[in-house]
PDB file of C-alpha atoms in Angstrom:
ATOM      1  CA  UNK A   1     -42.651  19.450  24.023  1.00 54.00           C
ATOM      2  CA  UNK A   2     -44.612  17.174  26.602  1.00 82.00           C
ATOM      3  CA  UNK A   3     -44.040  17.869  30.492  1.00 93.00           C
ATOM      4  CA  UNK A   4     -44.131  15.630  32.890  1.00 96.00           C
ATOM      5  CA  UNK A   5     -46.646  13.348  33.223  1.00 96.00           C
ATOM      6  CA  UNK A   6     -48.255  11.511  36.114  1.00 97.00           C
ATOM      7  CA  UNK A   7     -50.750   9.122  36.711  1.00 97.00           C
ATOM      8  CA  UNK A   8     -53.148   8.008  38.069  1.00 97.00           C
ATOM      9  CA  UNK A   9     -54.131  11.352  38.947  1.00 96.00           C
ATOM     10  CA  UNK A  10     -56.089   9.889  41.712  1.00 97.00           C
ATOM     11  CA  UNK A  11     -55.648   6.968  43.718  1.00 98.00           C
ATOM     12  CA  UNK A  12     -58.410   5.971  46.896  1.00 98.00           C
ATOM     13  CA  UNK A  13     -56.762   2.701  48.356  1.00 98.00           C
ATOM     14  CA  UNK A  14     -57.507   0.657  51.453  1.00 97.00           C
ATOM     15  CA  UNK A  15     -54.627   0.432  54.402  1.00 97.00           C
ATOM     16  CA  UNK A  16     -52.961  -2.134  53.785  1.00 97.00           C
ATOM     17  CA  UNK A  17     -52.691  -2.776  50.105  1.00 98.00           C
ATOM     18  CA  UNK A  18     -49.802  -1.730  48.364  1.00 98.00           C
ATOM     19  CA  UNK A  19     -49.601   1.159  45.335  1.00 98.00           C
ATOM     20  CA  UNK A  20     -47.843   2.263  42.168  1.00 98.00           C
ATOM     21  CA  UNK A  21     -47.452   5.858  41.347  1.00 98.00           C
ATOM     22  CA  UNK A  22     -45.747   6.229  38.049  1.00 97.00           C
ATOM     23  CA  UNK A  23     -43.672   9.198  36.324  1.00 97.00           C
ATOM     24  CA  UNK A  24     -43.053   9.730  33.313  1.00 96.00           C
ATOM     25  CA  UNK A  25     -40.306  12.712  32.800  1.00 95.00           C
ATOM     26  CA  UNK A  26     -38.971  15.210  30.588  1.00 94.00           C
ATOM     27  CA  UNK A  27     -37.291  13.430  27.253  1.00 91.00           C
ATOM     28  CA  UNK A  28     -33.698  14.192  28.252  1.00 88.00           C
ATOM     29  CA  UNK A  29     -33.858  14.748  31.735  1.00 90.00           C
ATOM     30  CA  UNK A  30     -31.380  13.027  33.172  1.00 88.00           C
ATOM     31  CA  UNK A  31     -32.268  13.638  36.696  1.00 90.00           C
ATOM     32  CA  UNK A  32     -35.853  12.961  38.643  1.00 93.00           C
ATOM     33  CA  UNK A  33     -37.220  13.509  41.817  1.00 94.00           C
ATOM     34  CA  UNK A  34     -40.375  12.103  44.018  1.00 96.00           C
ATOM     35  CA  UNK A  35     -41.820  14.626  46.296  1.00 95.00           C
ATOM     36  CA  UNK A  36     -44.829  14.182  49.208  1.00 96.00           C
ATOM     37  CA  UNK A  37     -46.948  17.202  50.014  1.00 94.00           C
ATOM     38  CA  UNK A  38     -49.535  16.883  52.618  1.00 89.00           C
ATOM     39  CA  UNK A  39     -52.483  18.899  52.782  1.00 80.00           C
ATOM     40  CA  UNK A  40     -51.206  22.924  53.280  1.00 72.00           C
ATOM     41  CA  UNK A  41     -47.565  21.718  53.990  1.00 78.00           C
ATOM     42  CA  UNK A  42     -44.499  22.486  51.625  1.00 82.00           C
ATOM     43  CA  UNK A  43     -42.660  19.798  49.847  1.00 89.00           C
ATOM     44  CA  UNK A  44     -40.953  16.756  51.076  1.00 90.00           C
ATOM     45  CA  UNK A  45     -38.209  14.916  49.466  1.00 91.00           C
ATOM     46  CA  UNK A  46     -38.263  11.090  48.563  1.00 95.00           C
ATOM     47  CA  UNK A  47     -36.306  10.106  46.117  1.00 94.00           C
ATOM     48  CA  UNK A  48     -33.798  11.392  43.515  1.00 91.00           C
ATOM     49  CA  UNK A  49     -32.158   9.260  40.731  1.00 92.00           C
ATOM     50  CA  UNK A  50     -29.244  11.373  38.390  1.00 87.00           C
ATOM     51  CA  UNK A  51     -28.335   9.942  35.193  1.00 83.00           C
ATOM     52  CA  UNK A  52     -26.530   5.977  35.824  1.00 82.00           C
ATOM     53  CA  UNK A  53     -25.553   6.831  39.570  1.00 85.00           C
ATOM     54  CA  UNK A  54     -26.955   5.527  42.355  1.00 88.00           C
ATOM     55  CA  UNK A  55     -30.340   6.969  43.818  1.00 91.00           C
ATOM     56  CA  UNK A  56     -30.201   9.184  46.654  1.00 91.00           C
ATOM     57  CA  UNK A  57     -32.908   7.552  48.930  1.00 92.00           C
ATOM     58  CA  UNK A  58     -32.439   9.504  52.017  1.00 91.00           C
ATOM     59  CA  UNK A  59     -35.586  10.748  52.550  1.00 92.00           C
ATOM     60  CA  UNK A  60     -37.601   7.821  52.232  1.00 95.00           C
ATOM     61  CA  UNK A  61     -39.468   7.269  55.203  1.00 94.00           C
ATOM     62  CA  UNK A  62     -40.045   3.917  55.802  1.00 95.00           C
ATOM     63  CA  UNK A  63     -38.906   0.636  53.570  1.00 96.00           C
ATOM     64  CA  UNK A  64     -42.453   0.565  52.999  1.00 97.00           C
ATOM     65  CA  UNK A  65     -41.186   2.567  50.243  1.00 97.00           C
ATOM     66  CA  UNK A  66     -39.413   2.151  47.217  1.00 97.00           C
ATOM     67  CA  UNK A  67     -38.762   3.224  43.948  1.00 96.00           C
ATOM     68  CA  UNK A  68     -36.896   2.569  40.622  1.00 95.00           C
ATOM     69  CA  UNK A  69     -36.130   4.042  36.650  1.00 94.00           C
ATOM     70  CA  UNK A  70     -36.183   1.610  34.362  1.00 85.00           C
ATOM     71  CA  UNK A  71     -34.233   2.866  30.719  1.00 81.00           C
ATOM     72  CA  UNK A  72     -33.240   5.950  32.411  1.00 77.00           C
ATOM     73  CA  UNK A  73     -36.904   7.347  32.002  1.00 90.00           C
ATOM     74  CA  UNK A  74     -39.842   6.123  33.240  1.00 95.00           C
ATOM     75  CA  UNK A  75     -40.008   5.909  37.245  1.00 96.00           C
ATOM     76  CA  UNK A  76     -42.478   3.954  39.135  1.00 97.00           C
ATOM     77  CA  UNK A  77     -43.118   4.762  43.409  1.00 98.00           C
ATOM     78  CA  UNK A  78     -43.914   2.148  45.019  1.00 98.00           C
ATOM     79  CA  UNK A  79     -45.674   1.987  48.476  1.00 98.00           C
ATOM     80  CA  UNK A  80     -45.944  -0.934  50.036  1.00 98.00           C
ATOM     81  CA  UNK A  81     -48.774  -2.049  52.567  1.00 98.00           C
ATOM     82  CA  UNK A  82     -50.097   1.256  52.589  1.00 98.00           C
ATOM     83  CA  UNK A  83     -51.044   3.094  56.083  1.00 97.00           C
ATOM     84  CA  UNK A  84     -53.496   6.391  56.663  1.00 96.00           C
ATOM     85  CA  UNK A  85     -50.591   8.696  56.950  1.00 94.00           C
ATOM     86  CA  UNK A  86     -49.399   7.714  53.553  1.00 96.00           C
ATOM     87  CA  UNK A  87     -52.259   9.614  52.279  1.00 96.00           C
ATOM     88  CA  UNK A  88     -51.101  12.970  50.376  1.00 96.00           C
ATOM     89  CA  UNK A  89     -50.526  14.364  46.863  1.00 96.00           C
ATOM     90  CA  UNK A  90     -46.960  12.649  45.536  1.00 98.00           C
ATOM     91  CA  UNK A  91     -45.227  15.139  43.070  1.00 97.00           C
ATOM     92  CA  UNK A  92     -42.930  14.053  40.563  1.00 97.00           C
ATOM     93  CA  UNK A  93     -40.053  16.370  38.841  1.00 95.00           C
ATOM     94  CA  UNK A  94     -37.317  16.033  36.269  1.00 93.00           C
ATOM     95  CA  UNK A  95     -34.270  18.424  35.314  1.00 89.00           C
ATOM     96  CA  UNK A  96     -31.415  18.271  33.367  1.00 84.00           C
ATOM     97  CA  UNK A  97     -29.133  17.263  36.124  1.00 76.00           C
ATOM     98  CA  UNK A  98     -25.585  18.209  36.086  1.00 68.00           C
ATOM     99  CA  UNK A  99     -24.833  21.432  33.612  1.00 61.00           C
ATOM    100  CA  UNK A 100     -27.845  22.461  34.606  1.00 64.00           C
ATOM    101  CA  UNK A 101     -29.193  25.314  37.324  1.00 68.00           C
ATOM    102  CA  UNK A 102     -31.462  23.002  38.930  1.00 71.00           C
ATOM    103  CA  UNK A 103     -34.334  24.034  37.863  1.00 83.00           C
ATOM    104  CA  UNK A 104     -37.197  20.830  38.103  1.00 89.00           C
ATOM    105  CA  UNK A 105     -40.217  20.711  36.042  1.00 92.00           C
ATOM    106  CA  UNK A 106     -43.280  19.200  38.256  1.00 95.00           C
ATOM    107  CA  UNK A 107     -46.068  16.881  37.175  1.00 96.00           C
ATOM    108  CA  UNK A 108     -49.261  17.640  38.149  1.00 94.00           C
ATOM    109  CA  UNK A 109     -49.207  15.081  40.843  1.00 96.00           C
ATOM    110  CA  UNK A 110     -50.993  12.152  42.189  1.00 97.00           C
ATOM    111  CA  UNK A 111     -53.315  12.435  45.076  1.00 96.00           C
ATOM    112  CA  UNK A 112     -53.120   9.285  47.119  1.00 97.00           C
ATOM    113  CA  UNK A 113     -56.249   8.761  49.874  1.00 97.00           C
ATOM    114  CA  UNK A 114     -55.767   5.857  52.016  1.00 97.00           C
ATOM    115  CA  UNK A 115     -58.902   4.911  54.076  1.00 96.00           C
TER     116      UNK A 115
ATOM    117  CA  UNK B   1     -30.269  19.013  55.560  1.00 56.00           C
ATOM    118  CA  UNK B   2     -29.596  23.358  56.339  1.00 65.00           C
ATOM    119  CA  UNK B   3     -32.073  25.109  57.722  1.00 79.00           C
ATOM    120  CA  UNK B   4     -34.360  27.006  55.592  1.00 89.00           C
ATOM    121  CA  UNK B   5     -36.958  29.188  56.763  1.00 93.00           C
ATOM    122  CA  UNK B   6     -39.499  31.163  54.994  1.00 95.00           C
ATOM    123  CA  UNK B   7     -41.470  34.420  56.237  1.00 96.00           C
ATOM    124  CA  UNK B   8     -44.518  34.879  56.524  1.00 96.00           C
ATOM    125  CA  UNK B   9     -45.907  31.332  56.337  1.00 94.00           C
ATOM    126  CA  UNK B  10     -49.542  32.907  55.443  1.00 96.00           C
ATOM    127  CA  UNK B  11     -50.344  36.336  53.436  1.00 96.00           C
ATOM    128  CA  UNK B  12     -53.569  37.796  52.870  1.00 97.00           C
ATOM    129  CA  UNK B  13     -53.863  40.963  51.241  1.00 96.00           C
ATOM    130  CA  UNK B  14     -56.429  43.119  49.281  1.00 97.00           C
ATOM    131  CA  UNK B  15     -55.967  43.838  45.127  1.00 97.00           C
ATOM    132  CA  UNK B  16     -53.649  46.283  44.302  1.00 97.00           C
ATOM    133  CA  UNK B  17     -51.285  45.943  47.638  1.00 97.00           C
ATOM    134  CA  UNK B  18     -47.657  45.522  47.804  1.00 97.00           C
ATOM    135  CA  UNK B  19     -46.157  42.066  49.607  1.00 97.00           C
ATOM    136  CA  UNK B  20     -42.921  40.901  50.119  1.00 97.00           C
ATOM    137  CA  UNK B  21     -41.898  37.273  51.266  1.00 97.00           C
ATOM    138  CA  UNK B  22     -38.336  35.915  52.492  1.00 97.00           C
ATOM    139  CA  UNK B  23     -36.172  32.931  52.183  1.00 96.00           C
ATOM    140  CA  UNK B  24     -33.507  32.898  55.036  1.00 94.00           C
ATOM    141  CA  UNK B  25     -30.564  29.988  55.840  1.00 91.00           C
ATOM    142  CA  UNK B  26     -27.554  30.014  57.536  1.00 87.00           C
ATOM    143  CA  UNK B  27     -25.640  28.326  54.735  1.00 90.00           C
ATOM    144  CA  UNK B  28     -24.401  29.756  51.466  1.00 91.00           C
ATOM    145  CA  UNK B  29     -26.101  28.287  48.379  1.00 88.00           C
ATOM    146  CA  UNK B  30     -24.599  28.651  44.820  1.00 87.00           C
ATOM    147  CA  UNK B  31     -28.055  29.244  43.069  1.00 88.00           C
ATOM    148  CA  UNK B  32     -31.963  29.446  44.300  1.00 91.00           C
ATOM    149  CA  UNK B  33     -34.754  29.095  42.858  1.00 93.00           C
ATOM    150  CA  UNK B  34     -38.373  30.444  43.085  1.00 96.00           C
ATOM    151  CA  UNK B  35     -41.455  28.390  42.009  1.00 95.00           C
ATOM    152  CA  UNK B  36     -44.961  29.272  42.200  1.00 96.00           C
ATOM    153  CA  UNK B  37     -48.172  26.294  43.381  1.00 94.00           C
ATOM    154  CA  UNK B  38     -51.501  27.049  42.570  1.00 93.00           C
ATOM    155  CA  UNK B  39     -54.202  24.424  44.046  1.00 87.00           C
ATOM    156  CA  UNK B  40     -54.021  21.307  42.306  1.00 86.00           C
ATOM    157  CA  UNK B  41     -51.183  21.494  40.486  1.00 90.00           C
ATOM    158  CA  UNK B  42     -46.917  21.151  40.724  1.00 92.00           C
ATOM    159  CA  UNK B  43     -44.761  24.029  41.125  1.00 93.00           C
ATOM    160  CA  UNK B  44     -43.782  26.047  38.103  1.00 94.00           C
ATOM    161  CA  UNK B  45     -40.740  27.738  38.429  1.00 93.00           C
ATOM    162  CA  UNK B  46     -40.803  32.063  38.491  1.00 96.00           C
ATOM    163  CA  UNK B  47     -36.954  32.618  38.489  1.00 94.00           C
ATOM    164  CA  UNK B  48     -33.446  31.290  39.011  1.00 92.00           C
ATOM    165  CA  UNK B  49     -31.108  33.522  41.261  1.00 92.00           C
ATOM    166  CA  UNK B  50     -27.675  32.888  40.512  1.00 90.00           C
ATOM    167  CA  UNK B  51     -25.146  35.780  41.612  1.00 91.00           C
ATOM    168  CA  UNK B  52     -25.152  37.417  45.055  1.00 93.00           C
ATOM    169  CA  UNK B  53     -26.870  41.050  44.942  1.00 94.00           C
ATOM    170  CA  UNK B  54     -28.713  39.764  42.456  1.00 95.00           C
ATOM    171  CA  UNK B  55     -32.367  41.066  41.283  1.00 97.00           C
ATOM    172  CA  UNK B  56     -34.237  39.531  38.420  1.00 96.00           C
ATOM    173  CA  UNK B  57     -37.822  41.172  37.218  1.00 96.00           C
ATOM    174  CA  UNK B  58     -40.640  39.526  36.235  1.00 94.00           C
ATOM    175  CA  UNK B  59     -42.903  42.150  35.062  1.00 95.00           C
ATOM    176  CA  UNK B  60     -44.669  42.720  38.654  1.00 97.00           C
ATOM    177  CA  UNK B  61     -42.669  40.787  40.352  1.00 97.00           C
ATOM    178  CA  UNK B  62     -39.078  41.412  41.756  1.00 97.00           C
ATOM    179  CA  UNK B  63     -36.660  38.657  42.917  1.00 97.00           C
ATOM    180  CA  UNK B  64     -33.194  39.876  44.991  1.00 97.00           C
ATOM    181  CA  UNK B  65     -30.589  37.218  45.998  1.00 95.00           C
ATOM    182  CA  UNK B  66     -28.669  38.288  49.024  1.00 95.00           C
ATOM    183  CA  UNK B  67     -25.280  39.417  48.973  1.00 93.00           C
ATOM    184  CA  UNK B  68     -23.846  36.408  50.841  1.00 93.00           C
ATOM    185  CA  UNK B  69     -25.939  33.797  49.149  1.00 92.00           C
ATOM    186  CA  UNK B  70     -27.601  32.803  52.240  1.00 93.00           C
ATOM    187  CA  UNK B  71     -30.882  34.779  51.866  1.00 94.00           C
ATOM    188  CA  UNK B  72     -33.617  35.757  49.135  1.00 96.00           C
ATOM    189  CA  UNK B  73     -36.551  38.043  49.054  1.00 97.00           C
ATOM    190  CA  UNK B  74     -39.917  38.155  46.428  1.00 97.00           C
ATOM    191  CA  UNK B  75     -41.703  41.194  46.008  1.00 98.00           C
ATOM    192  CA  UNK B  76     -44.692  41.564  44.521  1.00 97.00           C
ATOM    193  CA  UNK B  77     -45.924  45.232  43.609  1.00 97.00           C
ATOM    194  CA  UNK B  78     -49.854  45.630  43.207  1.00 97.00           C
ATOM    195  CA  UNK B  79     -50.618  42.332  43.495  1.00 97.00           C
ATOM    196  CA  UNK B  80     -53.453  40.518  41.791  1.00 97.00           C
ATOM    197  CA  UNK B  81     -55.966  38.120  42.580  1.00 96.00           C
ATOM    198  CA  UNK B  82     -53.913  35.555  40.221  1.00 95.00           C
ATOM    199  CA  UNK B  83     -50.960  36.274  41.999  1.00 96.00           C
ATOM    200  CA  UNK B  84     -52.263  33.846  44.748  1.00 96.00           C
ATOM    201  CA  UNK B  85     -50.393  30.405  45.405  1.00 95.00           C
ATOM    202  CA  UNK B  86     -48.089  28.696  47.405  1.00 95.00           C
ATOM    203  CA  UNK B  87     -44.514  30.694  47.137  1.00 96.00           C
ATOM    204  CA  UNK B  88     -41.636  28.276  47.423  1.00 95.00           C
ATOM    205  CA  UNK B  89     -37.851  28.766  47.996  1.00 94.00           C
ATOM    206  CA  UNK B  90     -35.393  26.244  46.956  1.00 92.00           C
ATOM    207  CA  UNK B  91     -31.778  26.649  46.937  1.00 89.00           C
ATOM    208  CA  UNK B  92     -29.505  23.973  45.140  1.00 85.00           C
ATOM    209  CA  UNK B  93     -27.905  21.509  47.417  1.00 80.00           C
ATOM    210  CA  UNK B  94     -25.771  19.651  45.361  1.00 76.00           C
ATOM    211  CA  UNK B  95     -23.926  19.366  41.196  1.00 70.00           C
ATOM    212  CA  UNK B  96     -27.020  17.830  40.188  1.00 68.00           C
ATOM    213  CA  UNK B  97     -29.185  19.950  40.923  1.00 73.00           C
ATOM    214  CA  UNK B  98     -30.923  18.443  44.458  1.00 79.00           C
ATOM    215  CA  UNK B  99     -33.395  21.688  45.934  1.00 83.00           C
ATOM    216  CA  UNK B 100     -34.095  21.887  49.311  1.00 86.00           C
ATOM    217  CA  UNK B 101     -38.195  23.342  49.323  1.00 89.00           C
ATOM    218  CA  UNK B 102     -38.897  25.955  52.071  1.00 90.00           C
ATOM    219  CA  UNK B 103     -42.176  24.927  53.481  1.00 91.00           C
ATOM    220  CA  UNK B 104     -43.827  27.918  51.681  1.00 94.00           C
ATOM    221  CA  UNK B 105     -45.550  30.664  52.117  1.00 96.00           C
ATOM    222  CA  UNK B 106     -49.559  30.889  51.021  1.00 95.00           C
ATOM    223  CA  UNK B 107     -49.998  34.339  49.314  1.00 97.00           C
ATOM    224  CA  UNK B 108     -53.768  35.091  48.937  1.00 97.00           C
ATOM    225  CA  UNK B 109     -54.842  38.769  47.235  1.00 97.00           C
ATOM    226  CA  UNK B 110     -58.653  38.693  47.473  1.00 97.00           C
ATOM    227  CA  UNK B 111     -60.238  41.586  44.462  1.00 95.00           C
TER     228      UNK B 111
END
């Protein structure tokens, strides 16, 4: 079946503006995750929503950013008034949440540039 | 968040070498995970360690889960040029599944 899908792949935006990354997951994942990677670092956790509860948003770093799941599927991240720092490749993963092991299945990504 | 610490952070070896990496916390995790990054692209996952002691093959590669659940260890025996990536730990934090991500370490085998 399909992975998960990102797009746009690429996104060059001016500081300032705001963004929408979008995610498209795993047909019966119930659980999805938003990730930030900068250049040569590991991963850094956003955003989870699992199944009807409410999202764990603890590692969002500003309120700059936010993000929702419409229908239990699709998920859009948005980024408001964007800043350089912002800039970095935004991963998106789904599982199948609880009776799973965990294990997430990543989109290719979406490389945000912010000049 | 636990502390989570991977070693080396950077690996650069010749074709045909042996490598290990590590995965080390103070805190007992009931599984881990393993998962792979090649340059522009997500994670795939290698391996799920579930059981402490555990060791899970995958042909060249060898994945052990420490006896206390706190620790894990990746071995890679003659390593290849594909073999390079980003090497990522990721124990399960919660029921549904939440990973913590080590920040890596970047395994390069040059031919």
């Amino acid at each position: 079946g399909a992975g998960v899908s990102q797009s746009p792949s690429n996104k060059v935006t001016e500081k300032g503006k705001d963004v929408e990354l979008r995610c498209d997951p795993i047909s019966g994942h119930t659980a999805l995750y938003w990730y930030r990677q900068s250049l040569g670092q590991g991963l850094e956790f956003l955003i989870y929503f699992q199944g009807n509860s409410a999202p764990d948003k603890s590692g969002l770093p500003s309120d700059r950013f936010s993000a929702e799941r419409t229908g239990g599927s699709v998920s859009t991240l948005t980024i408001q008034r964007t800043q350089q720092e912002d800039s970095a490749v935004y991963l998106c993963a789904s599982s199948l949440g609880q009776g799973g092991q965990g294990e997430q299945y990543f989109g290719p990504g979406t490389r945000l540039t912010v000049t | 968040t636990q502390l989570l610490e991977q070693s080396p952070q950077f690996l650069s070896i010749q074709e045909g070498e042996n490598l290990t990496v590590y995965c080390n916390s103070s805190s007992v995790f009931s599984s881990l995970q393993w998962y792979r990054q090649e340059p522009g692209e997500g994670p795939v996952l290698l391996v799920t360690v579930v059981t402490g002691g555990e060791v899970k093959k995958l042909k060249r590669l060898t994945f052990q889960f420490g006896d206390a659940r706190k620790d894990s260890s990746l071995h890679i025996t003659a390593a290849q040029p594909g073999d390079t990536g980003l090497y990522l730990c990721a124990p399960r934090t919660d029921s549904w599944g939440k990973l913590q991500f080590g920040a890596g370490t970047q395994v390069v085998v040059t031919p």
